[in-house]
Tab-separated table of C-alpha atoms in Angstrom:
chain	number	residue	atom	x	y	z
A	1	MET	CA	121.125	156.457	79.493
A	2	SER	CA	124.863	156.186	78.979
A	3	LEU	CA	126.415	155.395	75.623
A	4	LEU	CA	127.713	152.113	77.033
A	5	SER	CA	124.286	150.928	78.113
A	6	ARG	CA	122.353	151.858	74.998
A	7	THR	CA	120.134	149.145	73.592
A	8	ILE	CA	120.207	147.850	70.052
A	9	ARG	CA	116.998	146.292	68.840
A	10	SER	CA	116.905	143.957	65.855
A	11	GLY	CA	113.498	142.473	65.123
A	12	CYS	CA	112.494	140.875	68.399
A	13	ARG	CA	116.039	140.348	69.658
A	14	LEU	CA	117.661	142.688	72.137
A	15	ALA	CA	121.425	143.010	72.313
A	16	ARG	CA	123.831	145.267	74.163
A	17	GLY	CA	127.324	146.155	73.063
A	18	LEU	CA	129.827	148.483	71.515
A	19	SER	CA	129.637	146.948	68.034
A	20	SER	CA	126.864	149.262	66.872
A	21	LEU	CA	126.738	153.039	66.576
A	22	VAL	CA	127.484	155.782	69.058
A	23	ILE	CA	125.008	158.664	68.877
A	24	ASP	CA	126.687	161.957	69.724
A	25	LYS	CA	124.839	164.546	71.793
A	26	SER	CA	124.915	166.938	68.799
A	27	ALA	CA	122.846	164.477	66.702
A	28	VAL	CA	120.316	164.048	69.508
A	29	GLU	CA	119.971	167.812	69.955
A	30	GLN	CA	119.516	168.457	66.224
A	31	LEU	CA	116.868	165.761	65.780
A	32	LYS	CA	114.953	167.171	68.741
A	33	ARG	CA	115.397	170.729	67.396
A	34	ILE	CA	113.768	169.775	64.081
A	35	GLU	CA	111.136	167.737	65.947
A	36	GLU	CA	112.155	164.384	64.521
A	37	ASP	CA	112.771	161.292	66.596
A	38	SER	CA	114.542	159.105	64.058
A	39	LEU	CA	117.210	159.174	61.387
A	40	ARG	CA	117.857	156.402	58.844
A	41	ILE	CA	121.437	155.820	57.760
A	42	THR	CA	122.286	153.634	54.776
A	43	VAL	CA	125.496	152.870	52.948
A	44	ASP	CA	125.350	152.682	49.148
A	45	GLY	CA	127.934	152.072	46.490
A	46	GLY	CA	129.145	155.291	44.894
A	47	GLY	CA	130.816	158.536	45.762
A	48	CYS	CA	134.421	159.317	44.997
A	49	SER	CA	135.808	156.663	47.369
A	50	GLY	CA	133.569	153.660	46.594
A	51	PHE	CA	130.830	153.843	49.254
A	52	GLN	CA	128.718	156.721	50.497
A	53	TYR	CA	126.640	157.497	53.576
A	54	LYS	CA	122.997	158.477	53.088
A	55	PHE	CA	120.855	160.122	55.757
A	56	GLU	CA	117.038	160.290	55.669
A	57	LEU	CA	114.433	161.469	58.144
A	58	ASP	CA	112.491	158.203	58.071
A	59	GLY	CA	110.928	156.538	61.096
A	60	THR	CA	109.747	153.390	59.350
A	61	ILE	CA	111.291	150.347	60.997
A	62	ARG	CA	111.566	147.304	58.736
A	63	GLU	CA	112.066	143.697	59.773
A	64	ASP	CA	115.840	143.632	59.074
A	65	ASP	CA	116.538	147.040	60.658
A	66	ILE	CA	118.712	147.659	63.682
A	67	VAL	CA	117.671	150.531	65.959
A	68	THR	CA	120.140	152.327	68.234
A	69	GLU	CA	118.584	154.741	70.729
A	70	ARG	CA	119.787	157.603	72.891
A	71	ASP	CA	117.654	160.045	74.883
A	72	GLY	CA	114.490	159.262	72.900
A	73	VAL	CA	116.153	159.524	69.480
A	74	LYS	CA	116.513	156.523	67.162
A	75	ILE	CA	119.142	155.823	64.531
A	76	ILE	CA	117.801	153.208	62.125
A	77	THR	CA	119.983	151.208	59.768
A	78	ASP	CA	119.686	147.937	57.914
A	79	SER	CA	121.970	145.090	58.935
A	80	ILE	CA	124.091	145.263	55.760
A	81	SER	CA	124.755	149.011	56.139
A	82	LEU	CA	125.567	148.523	59.818
A	83	ASP	CA	128.414	146.177	58.848
A	84	PHE	CA	130.034	149.136	57.048
A	85	ILE	CA	129.614	151.642	59.914
A	86	LYS	CA	129.587	149.672	63.182
A	87	GLY	CA	131.717	151.301	65.832
A	88	SER	CA	131.257	154.756	64.258
A	89	THR	CA	129.820	157.894	65.795
A	90	VAL	CA	126.830	159.751	64.325
A	91	GLU	CA	127.053	163.490	64.893
A	92	PHE	CA	125.593	166.732	63.614
A	93	HIS	CA	128.212	169.176	62.345
A	94	GLU	CA	127.695	172.860	61.577
A	95	GLU	CA	129.945	175.012	59.401
A	96	LEU	CA	129.473	178.340	57.671
A	97	ILE	CA	128.762	176.695	54.311
A	98	ARG	CA	126.716	173.688	55.443
A	99	SER	CA	125.234	171.762	58.317
A	100	SER	CA	124.685	168.020	58.211
A	101	PHE	CA	124.631	164.727	60.003
A	102	ARG	CA	127.827	162.780	59.476
A	103	ILE	CA	129.650	159.605	60.409
A	104	VAL	CA	132.989	160.054	62.187
A	105	GLY	CA	135.531	157.596	63.482
A	106	ASN	CA	134.451	154.746	61.217
A	107	PRO	CA	136.726	151.798	62.068
A	108	GLN	CA	135.650	150.028	58.848
A	109	ALA	CA	136.839	152.903	56.615
A	110	ASP	CA	140.306	152.894	55.133
A	111	GLN	CA	140.067	156.452	53.840
A	112	GLY	CA	137.401	158.975	52.930
A	113	CYS	CA	136.885	161.902	50.650
A	114	SER	CA	137.486	165.429	51.865
A	115	CYS	CA	133.763	166.185	52.182
A	116	GLY	CA	133.255	163.172	54.491
A	117	VAL	CA	130.368	161.690	52.506
A	118	SER	CA	132.164	158.769	50.863
A	119	PHE	CA	134.741	156.245	52.018
A	120	SER	CA	136.626	153.125	51.023
A	121	ILE	CA	136.606	150.049	53.231
A	122	LYS	CA	139.529	148.354	54.917
A	123	ILE	CA	140.453	145.048	53.371
A	124	ASP	CA	142.216	142.728	55.802
């Protein structure tokens, strides 16, 4: 399934589009490597820039959740958090000192901290 034709599921509604998340191949490979099929992403207030990304291995799908799928892997987020990260890419990044899932290319973010965990939003 191509990134452009991925399906976003919200409750019983189905929608297609580029306004959700892009799941990078590295995130798919890591979730399969650790034998997980879903990752929950939320945005909370906090961090050094105002908002922070949180990642959990949680497959529970709630009524207000939006599910983005690629190659059998699901990224789950609530509708409020999705407003802060829509259009972003979810990837898995490995360095010598740490390995983690991360959000890159967030069009809603004005700036972020150097560790990439927190961000401030653009105000139009």
